[in-house]
Amino acid sequence: EDQVTQSPEALRLQEGESSSLNCSYTVSGLRGLFWYRQDPGKGPEFLFTLYSAGEEKEKERLKATLTKKESFLHITAPKPEDSATYLCAVQARGDYKLSFGAGTTVTVRA
Amino acid sequence: GAGVSQSPRYKVAKRGQDVALRCDPISGHVSLFWYQQALGQGPEFLTYFQNEAQLDKSGLPSDRFFAERPEGSVSTLKIQRTQQEDSAVYLCASSLVTSRNTGELFFGEGSRLTVL
């Protein structure tokens, strides 16, 4: 069974204080690893897909990286509007569904 | 509208009542998923449709849960004889591509079900 573990559960940052979120996964053949952002009362919003170890993707202050066992989401010089829950998910080869972790809730104080 | 639309946004049901949750995906999207999200947890897969065909229903927790997408567009998730443990947010997501090829999922805002 696919497993996704995210840490830490919660992260409180000062504006401008860079940090990283971790996503550890086990999957029987990785098709893709996904990062989503979820604001309170909203559905998840797609950020990135990573397909193979060594791949990196960037969007504004966010950068996602992938190894064979984990993915990191780096937040550089965060702003209060980066406050959200960040969800990691994996898709196994030949499977339809995404398996999500429980998320990391990031709070950025001005 | 441009996004995935779900209704109702909030539903309160007495234990034992039947409920129906509606999802209107983005026009032209082939794939449609239903997920269940408990408070403080990530979404859990329930079922997947490719057009009108339900290709995976392995995540439905019991035979009280039933989903359909008869014309390959709007989908309905029905829960019969609701129990307190059914209280959660039910998320619908759609995608332009067939899921085994991966692709960006577009989620609706969810239907929050509270069973008293």
PDB file of C-alpha atoms in Angstrom:
ATOM      1  CA  GLU A   1       0.000   0.000   0.000  1.00  0.00           C
ATOM      2  CA  ASP A   2       1.279   3.476  -0.890  1.00  0.00           C
ATOM      3  CA  GLN A   3       2.321   5.559   2.107  1.00  0.00           C
ATOM      4  CA  VAL A   4       3.023   9.284   2.378  1.00  0.00           C
ATOM      5  CA  THR A   5       4.328  10.903   5.582  1.00  0.00           C
ATOM      6  CA  GLN A   6       4.733  14.655   5.878  1.00  0.00           C
ATOM      7  CA  SER A   7       6.741  16.545   8.488  1.00  0.00           C
ATOM      8  CA  PRO A   8       6.511  18.701  10.410  1.00  0.00           C
ATOM      9  CA  GLU A   9       2.741  18.767  11.031  1.00  0.00           C
ATOM     10  CA  ALA A  10       2.894  22.533  11.584  1.00  0.00           C
ATOM     11  CA  LEU A  11       5.462  25.230  10.903  1.00  0.00           C
ATOM     12  CA  ARG A  12       5.420  28.803  12.134  1.00  0.00           C
ATOM     13  CA  LEU A  13       7.755  31.177  10.297  1.00  0.00           C
ATOM     14  CA  GLN A  14       8.617  34.831  10.469  1.00  0.00           C
ATOM     15  CA  GLU A  15       8.254  36.683   7.189  1.00  0.00           C
ATOM     16  CA  GLY A  16      11.500  36.200   5.251  1.00  0.00           C
ATOM     17  CA  GLU A  17      12.563  33.116   7.254  1.00  0.00           C
ATOM     18  CA  SER A  18      13.229  30.337   4.735  1.00  0.00           C
ATOM     19  CA  SER A  19      12.446  26.712   5.586  1.00  0.00           C
ATOM     20  CA  SER A  20      11.736  23.272   4.109  1.00  0.00           C
ATOM     21  CA  LEU A  21       8.877  20.785   4.323  1.00  0.00           C
ATOM     22  CA  ASN A  22       9.508  17.051   4.039  1.00  0.00           C
ATOM     23  CA  CYS A  23       7.466  14.351   2.302  1.00  0.00           C
ATOM     24  CA  SER A  24       8.620  10.737   2.715  1.00  0.00           C
ATOM     25  CA  TYR A  25       6.947   8.139   0.551  1.00  0.00           C
ATOM     26  CA  THR A  26       6.805   4.446  -0.246  1.00  0.00           C
ATOM     27  CA  VAL A  27       5.136   3.397  -3.474  1.00  0.00           C
ATOM     28  CA  SER A  28       5.296   0.379  -5.746  1.00  0.00           C
ATOM     29  CA  GLY A  29       6.731   2.180  -8.766  1.00  0.00           C
ATOM     30  CA  LEU A  30       6.373   5.956  -8.759  1.00  0.00           C
ATOM     31  CA  ARG A  31       4.402   7.498 -11.603  1.00  0.00           C
ATOM     32  CA  GLY A  32       4.465  11.012 -10.151  1.00  0.00           C
ATOM     33  CA  LEU A  33       4.782  12.988  -6.922  1.00  0.00           C
ATOM     34  CA  PHE A  34       2.512  16.000  -6.500  1.00  0.00           C
ATOM     35  CA  TRP A  35       2.472  19.060  -4.281  1.00  0.00           C
ATOM     36  CA  TYR A  36      -0.774  20.893  -3.616  1.00  0.00           C
ATOM     37  CA  ARG A  37      -1.634  23.953  -1.539  1.00  0.00           C
ATOM     38  CA  GLN A  38      -4.882  24.068   0.443  1.00  0.00           C
ATOM     39  CA  ASP A  39      -6.345  27.209   2.021  1.00  0.00           C
ATOM     40  CA  PRO A  40      -8.944  26.897   4.821  1.00  0.00           C
ATOM     41  CA  GLY A  41     -12.380  26.013   3.460  1.00  0.00           C
ATOM     42  CA  LYS A  42     -11.045  25.488  -0.072  1.00  0.00           C
ATOM     43  CA  GLY A  43     -10.083  22.545  -2.223  1.00  0.00           C
ATOM     44  CA  PRO A  44      -6.426  21.725  -2.891  1.00  0.00           C
ATOM     45  CA  GLU A  45      -4.704  23.757  -5.602  1.00  0.00           C
ATOM     46  CA  PHE A  46      -2.071  22.110  -7.795  1.00  0.00           C
ATOM     47  CA  LEU A  47       1.525  23.345  -7.473  1.00  0.00           C
ATOM     48  CA  PHE A  48       3.987  20.828  -8.974  1.00  0.00           C
ATOM     49  CA  THR A  49       4.442  17.361 -10.419  1.00  0.00           C
ATOM     50  CA  LEU A  50       7.818  15.609 -10.135  1.00  0.00           C
ATOM     51  CA  TYR A  51       8.471  12.390 -12.039  1.00  0.00           C
ATOM     52  CA  SER A  52      12.003  11.197 -11.309  1.00  0.00           C
ATOM     53  CA  ALA A  53      14.767  11.486  -8.735  1.00  0.00           C
ATOM     54  CA  GLY A  54      16.876  14.591  -9.199  1.00  0.00           C
ATOM     55  CA  GLU A  55      14.070  16.612 -10.740  1.00  0.00           C
ATOM     56  CA  GLU A  56      13.409  20.130  -9.411  1.00  0.00           C
ATOM     57  CA  LYS A  57      10.619  22.619 -10.116  1.00  0.00           C
ATOM     58  CA  GLU A  58      10.181  26.223  -9.023  1.00  0.00           C
ATOM     59  CA  LYS A  59       7.299  28.630  -8.764  1.00  0.00           C
ATOM     60  CA  GLU A  60       7.792  32.046  -7.197  1.00  0.00           C
ATOM     61  CA  ARG A  61       9.113  31.425  -3.648  1.00  0.00           C
ATOM     62  CA  LEU A  62       8.535  27.652  -3.795  1.00  0.00           C
ATOM     63  CA  LYS A  63      10.948  24.986  -5.010  1.00  0.00           C
ATOM     64  CA  ALA A  64      10.223  21.260  -5.011  1.00  0.00           C
ATOM     65  CA  THR A  65      12.876  18.543  -5.209  1.00  0.00           C
ATOM     66  CA  LEU A  66      12.655  14.754  -5.431  1.00  0.00           C
ATOM     67  CA  THR A  67      14.816  11.816  -4.376  1.00  0.00           C
ATOM     68  CA  LYS A  68      13.989   8.110  -4.476  1.00  0.00           C
ATOM     69  CA  LYS A  69      12.518   8.203  -0.962  1.00  0.00           C
ATOM     70  CA  GLU A  70      11.426  11.769  -0.284  1.00  0.00           C
ATOM     71  CA  SER A  71      10.543  15.173  -1.622  1.00  0.00           C
ATOM     72  CA  PHE A  72      11.221  18.584  -0.165  1.00  0.00           C
ATOM     73  CA  LEU A  73       9.278  21.781  -0.624  1.00  0.00           C
ATOM     74  CA  HIS A  74      11.565  24.738   0.038  1.00  0.00           C
ATOM     75  CA  ILE A  75       9.963  28.089   0.849  1.00  0.00           C
ATOM     76  CA  THR A  76      12.379  30.969   0.295  1.00  0.00           C
ATOM     77  CA  ALA A  77      11.763  34.307   2.040  1.00  0.00           C
ATOM     78  CA  PRO A  78       8.088  33.498   2.734  1.00  0.00           C
ATOM     79  CA  LYS A  79       5.348  36.115   2.896  1.00  0.00           C
ATOM     80  CA  PRO A  80       2.119  35.969   4.931  1.00  0.00           C
ATOM     81  CA  GLU A  81       0.208  34.987   1.773  1.00  0.00           C
ATOM     82  CA  ASP A  82       2.225  31.738   1.709  1.00  0.00           C
ATOM     83  CA  SER A  83       0.326  30.626   4.832  1.00  0.00           C
ATOM     84  CA  ALA A  84      -1.585  27.457   3.922  1.00  0.00           C
ATOM     85  CA  THR A  85      -1.547  23.687   4.292  1.00  0.00           C
ATOM     86  CA  TYR A  86       0.814  22.025   1.832  1.00  0.00           C
ATOM     87  CA  LEU A  87      -0.152  18.518   0.746  1.00  0.00           C
ATOM     88  CA  CYS A  88       2.096  15.912  -0.842  1.00  0.00           C
ATOM     89  CA  ALA A  89       0.660  13.038  -2.892  1.00  0.00           C
ATOM     90  CA  VAL A  90       1.992  10.104  -4.909  1.00  0.00           C
ATOM     91  CA  GLN A  91       0.604   8.171  -7.843  1.00  0.00           C
ATOM     92  CA  ALA A  92       1.788   4.629  -8.483  1.00  0.00           C
ATOM     93  CA  ARG A  93       2.383   3.355 -12.008  1.00  0.00           C
ATOM     94  CA  GLY A  94      -0.765   1.809 -13.403  1.00  0.00           C
ATOM     95  CA  ASP A  95      -2.944   3.411 -10.753  1.00  0.00           C
ATOM     96  CA  TYR A  96      -5.569   6.114 -11.092  1.00  0.00           C
ATOM     97  CA  LYS A  97      -5.632   7.625  -7.665  1.00  0.00           C
ATOM     98  CA  LEU A  98      -3.386   9.997  -5.761  1.00  0.00           C
ATOM     99  CA  SER A  99      -2.461   8.984  -2.199  1.00  0.00           C
ATOM    100  CA  PHE A 100      -2.109  12.059  -0.004  1.00  0.00           C
ATOM    101  CA  GLY A 101      -0.179  12.793   3.161  1.00  0.00           C
ATOM    102  CA  ALA A 102      -1.798  14.605   6.085  1.00  0.00           C
ATOM    103  CA  GLY A 103      -0.165  17.900   5.143  1.00  0.00           C
ATOM    104  CA  THR A 104       2.040  20.544   6.762  1.00  0.00           C
ATOM    105  CA  THR A 105       0.292  23.691   7.940  1.00  0.00           C
ATOM    106  CA  VAL A 106       2.516  26.719   7.413  1.00  0.00           C
ATOM    107  CA  THR A 107       1.857  30.017   9.172  1.00  0.00           C
ATOM    108  CA  VAL A 108       3.937  33.033   8.161  1.00  0.00           C
ATOM    109  CA  ARG A 109       3.860  36.016  10.531  1.00  0.00           C
ATOM    110  CA  ALA A 110       4.491  39.542   9.271  1.00  0.00           C
TER     111      ALA A 110
ATOM    112  CA  GLY B   1     -18.262  28.608 -14.488  1.00  0.00           C
ATOM    113  CA  ALA B   2     -14.580  28.056 -15.026  1.00  0.00           C
ATOM    114  CA  GLY B   3     -13.940  25.775 -12.074  1.00  0.00           C
ATOM    115  CA  VAL B   4     -15.290  22.597 -10.478  1.00  0.00           C
ATOM    116  CA  SER B   5     -18.578  23.331  -8.767  1.00  0.00           C
ATOM    117  CA  GLN B   6     -19.919  21.335  -5.814  1.00  0.00           C
ATOM    118  CA  SER B   7     -23.256  21.528  -4.056  1.00  0.00           C
ATOM    119  CA  PRO B   8     -24.406  21.807  -1.399  1.00  0.00           C
ATOM    120  CA  ARG B   9     -21.395  23.450   0.279  1.00  0.00           C
ATOM    121  CA  TYR B  10     -22.749  22.487   3.685  1.00  0.00           C
ATOM    122  CA  LYS B  11     -25.108  19.683   4.635  1.00  0.00           C
ATOM    123  CA  VAL B  12     -26.336  18.679   8.078  1.00  0.00           C
ATOM    124  CA  ALA B  13     -28.034  15.281   8.256  1.00  0.00           C
ATOM    125  CA  LYS B  14     -29.556  13.279  11.058  1.00  0.00           C
ATOM    126  CA  ARG B  15     -28.086   9.835  11.517  1.00  0.00           C
ATOM    127  CA  GLY B  16     -29.862   7.414   9.222  1.00  0.00           C
ATOM    128  CA  GLN B  17     -30.798   9.968   6.563  1.00  0.00           C
ATOM    129  CA  ASP B  18     -29.732   9.647   2.931  1.00  0.00           C
ATOM    130  CA  VAL B  19     -27.701  12.461   1.327  1.00  0.00           C
ATOM    131  CA  ALA B  20     -26.714  13.309  -2.243  1.00  0.00           C
ATOM    132  CA  LEU B  21     -23.720  15.472  -3.126  1.00  0.00           C
ATOM    133  CA  ARG B  22     -23.337  16.937  -6.593  1.00  0.00           C
ATOM    134  CA  CYS B  23     -20.223  17.703  -8.635  1.00  0.00           C
ATOM    135  CA  ASP B  24     -20.146  19.714 -11.843  1.00  0.00           C
ATOM    136  CA  PRO B  25     -16.650  19.287 -13.346  1.00  0.00           C
ATOM    137  CA  ILE B  26     -14.849  21.569 -15.758  1.00  0.00           C
ATOM    138  CA  SER B  27     -16.391  21.195 -19.207  1.00  0.00           C
ATOM    139  CA  GLY B  28     -14.569  18.637 -21.334  1.00  0.00           C
ATOM    140  CA  HIS B  29     -12.717  17.027 -18.450  1.00  0.00           C
ATOM    141  CA  VAL B  30     -12.572  13.277 -18.926  1.00  0.00           C
ATOM    142  CA  SER B  31     -11.501  12.198 -15.451  1.00  0.00           C
ATOM    143  CA  LEU B  32     -13.505  12.761 -12.274  1.00  0.00           C
ATOM    144  CA  PHE B  33     -12.531  11.766  -8.744  1.00  0.00           C
ATOM    145  CA  TRP B  34     -14.252  11.823  -5.374  1.00  0.00           C
ATOM    146  CA  TYR B  35     -12.158  12.185  -2.217  1.00  0.00           C
ATOM    147  CA  GLN B  36     -13.086  12.277   1.463  1.00  0.00           C
ATOM    148  CA  GLN B  37     -11.180  14.615   3.796  1.00  0.00           C
ATOM    149  CA  ALA B  38     -11.511  14.300   7.564  1.00  0.00           C
ATOM    150  CA  LEU B  39     -10.526  17.228   9.766  1.00  0.00           C
ATOM    151  CA  GLY B  40      -6.754  17.645   9.918  1.00  0.00           C
ATOM    152  CA  GLN B  41      -6.122  14.862   7.413  1.00  0.00           C
ATOM    153  CA  GLY B  42      -5.260  14.652   3.746  1.00  0.00           C
ATOM    154  CA  PRO B  43      -7.851  13.669   1.149  1.00  0.00           C
ATOM    155  CA  GLU B  44      -8.634   9.931   0.907  1.00  0.00           C
ATOM    156  CA  PHE B  45      -9.562   8.455  -2.477  1.00  0.00           C
ATOM    157  CA  LEU B  46     -13.121   7.188  -2.875  1.00  0.00           C
ATOM    158  CA  THR B  47     -13.779   6.565  -6.557  1.00  0.00           C
ATOM    159  CA  TYR B  48     -12.737   7.418 -10.133  1.00  0.00           C
ATOM    160  CA  PHE B  49     -14.696   7.919 -13.368  1.00  0.00           C
ATOM    161  CA  GLN B  50     -13.354   8.124 -16.887  1.00  0.00           C
ATOM    162  CA  ASN B  51     -16.236   9.702 -18.792  1.00  0.00           C
ATOM    163  CA  GLU B  52     -19.307   7.711 -17.644  1.00  0.00           C
ATOM    164  CA  ALA B  53     -17.377   4.572 -16.687  1.00  0.00           C
ATOM    165  CA  GLN B  54     -16.576   4.020 -13.028  1.00  0.00           C
ATOM    166  CA  LEU B  55     -13.131   2.439 -13.329  1.00  0.00           C
ATOM    167  CA  ASP B  56     -12.145   2.327  -9.670  1.00  0.00           C
ATOM    168  CA  LYS B  57     -14.405   2.282  -6.616  1.00  0.00           C
ATOM    169  CA  SER B  58     -11.965   0.624  -4.270  1.00  0.00           C
ATOM    170  CA  GLY B  59     -11.982   3.547  -1.832  1.00  0.00           C
ATOM    171  CA  LEU B  60     -15.706   3.548  -1.097  1.00  0.00           C
ATOM    172  CA  PRO B  61     -15.854   2.649   2.618  1.00  0.00           C
ATOM    173  CA  SER B  62     -19.060   0.611   2.540  1.00  0.00           C
ATOM    174  CA  ASP B  63     -21.987  -0.354   0.352  1.00  0.00           C
ATOM    175  CA  ARG B  64     -23.811   2.688   1.763  1.00  0.00           C
ATOM    176  CA  PHE B  65     -21.705   4.816  -0.577  1.00  0.00           C
ATOM    177  CA  PHE B  66     -22.649   4.997  -4.239  1.00  0.00           C
ATOM    178  CA  ALA B  67     -21.447   7.278  -7.046  1.00  0.00           C
ATOM    179  CA  GLU B  68     -22.612   7.806 -10.600  1.00  0.00           C
ATOM    180  CA  ARG B  69     -21.793   9.910 -13.652  1.00  0.00           C
ATOM    181  CA  PRO B  70     -24.441   8.792 -16.144  1.00  0.00           C
ATOM    182  CA  GLU B  71     -23.680  11.172 -19.029  1.00  0.00           C
ATOM    183  CA  GLY B  72     -19.965  11.604 -18.427  1.00  0.00           C
ATOM    184  CA  SER B  73     -20.340  15.081 -16.997  1.00  0.00           C
ATOM    185  CA  VAL B  74     -22.120  15.814 -13.694  1.00  0.00           C
ATOM    186  CA  SER B  75     -21.507  13.291 -10.916  1.00  0.00           C
ATOM    187  CA  THR B  76     -23.446  12.496  -7.755  1.00  0.00           C
ATOM    188  CA  LEU B  77     -22.120  10.856  -4.599  1.00  0.00           C
ATOM    189  CA  LYS B  78     -24.894   9.293  -2.557  1.00  0.00           C
ATOM    190  CA  ILE B  79     -24.568   8.155   1.029  1.00  0.00           C
ATOM    191  CA  GLN B  80     -27.373   6.024   2.423  1.00  0.00           C
ATOM    192  CA  ARG B  81     -28.250   5.683   6.114  1.00  0.00           C
ATOM    193  CA  THR B  82     -25.600   8.208   7.164  1.00  0.00           C
ATOM    194  CA  GLN B  83     -23.488   7.517  10.259  1.00  0.00           C
ATOM    195  CA  GLN B  84     -21.513   9.945  12.410  1.00  0.00           C
ATOM    196  CA  GLU B  85     -18.242   8.629  11.001  1.00  0.00           C
ATOM    197  CA  ASP B  86     -19.363   9.864   7.562  1.00  0.00           C
ATOM    198  CA  SER B  87     -18.889  13.462   8.759  1.00  0.00           C
ATOM    199  CA  ALA B  88     -16.168  14.938   6.543  1.00  0.00           C
ATOM    200  CA  VAL B  89     -15.547  17.207   3.580  1.00  0.00           C
ATOM    201  CA  TYR B  90     -16.233  15.476   0.269  1.00  0.00           C
ATOM    202  CA  LEU B  91     -14.029  16.808  -2.518  1.00  0.00           C
ATOM    203  CA  CYS B  92     -14.568  16.374  -6.220  1.00  0.00           C
ATOM    204  CA  ALA B  93     -11.716  16.802  -8.703  1.00  0.00           C
ATOM    205  CA  SER B  94     -11.553  16.685 -12.469  1.00  0.00           C
ATOM    206  CA  SER B  95      -8.768  16.377 -15.022  1.00  0.00           C
ATOM    207  CA  LEU B  96      -8.474  16.806 -18.757  1.00  0.00           C
ATOM    208  CA  VAL B  97      -6.401  13.657 -19.161  1.00  0.00           C
ATOM    209  CA  THR B  98      -7.030  10.046 -18.321  1.00  0.00           C
ATOM    210  CA  SER B  99      -5.526   9.546 -14.913  1.00  0.00           C
ATOM    211  CA  ARG B 100      -2.965   6.880 -15.690  1.00  0.00           C
ATOM    212  CA  ASN B 101      -1.172   9.512 -17.728  1.00  0.00           C
ATOM    213  CA  THR B 102      -1.204  11.805 -14.689  1.00  0.00           C
ATOM    214  CA  GLY B 103      -2.175  15.380 -14.934  1.00  0.00           C
ATOM    215  CA  GLU B 104      -3.158  18.348 -12.886  1.00  0.00           C
ATOM    216  CA  LEU B 105      -6.266  17.742 -10.791  1.00  0.00           C
ATOM    217  CA  PHE B 106      -8.680  20.642 -10.380  1.00  0.00           C
ATOM    218  CA  PHE B 107     -10.535  20.412  -7.084  1.00  0.00           C
ATOM    219  CA  GLY B 108     -13.852  21.913  -6.094  1.00  0.00           C
ATOM    220  CA  GLU B 109     -14.316  23.649  -2.753  1.00  0.00           C
ATOM    221  CA  GLY B 110     -15.947  20.571  -1.268  1.00  0.00           C
ATOM    222  CA  SER B 111     -19.201  19.656   0.434  1.00  0.00           C
ATOM    223  CA  ARG B 112     -18.949  19.612   4.218  1.00  0.00           C
ATOM    224  CA  LEU B 113     -21.217  16.902   5.655  1.00  0.00           C
ATOM    225  CA  THR B 114     -22.065  16.868   9.347  1.00  0.00           C
ATOM    226  CA  VAL B 115     -24.044  13.898  10.659  1.00  0.00           C
ATOM    227  CA  LEU B 116     -25.732  14.441  14.019  1.00  0.00           C
TER     228      LEU B 116
END
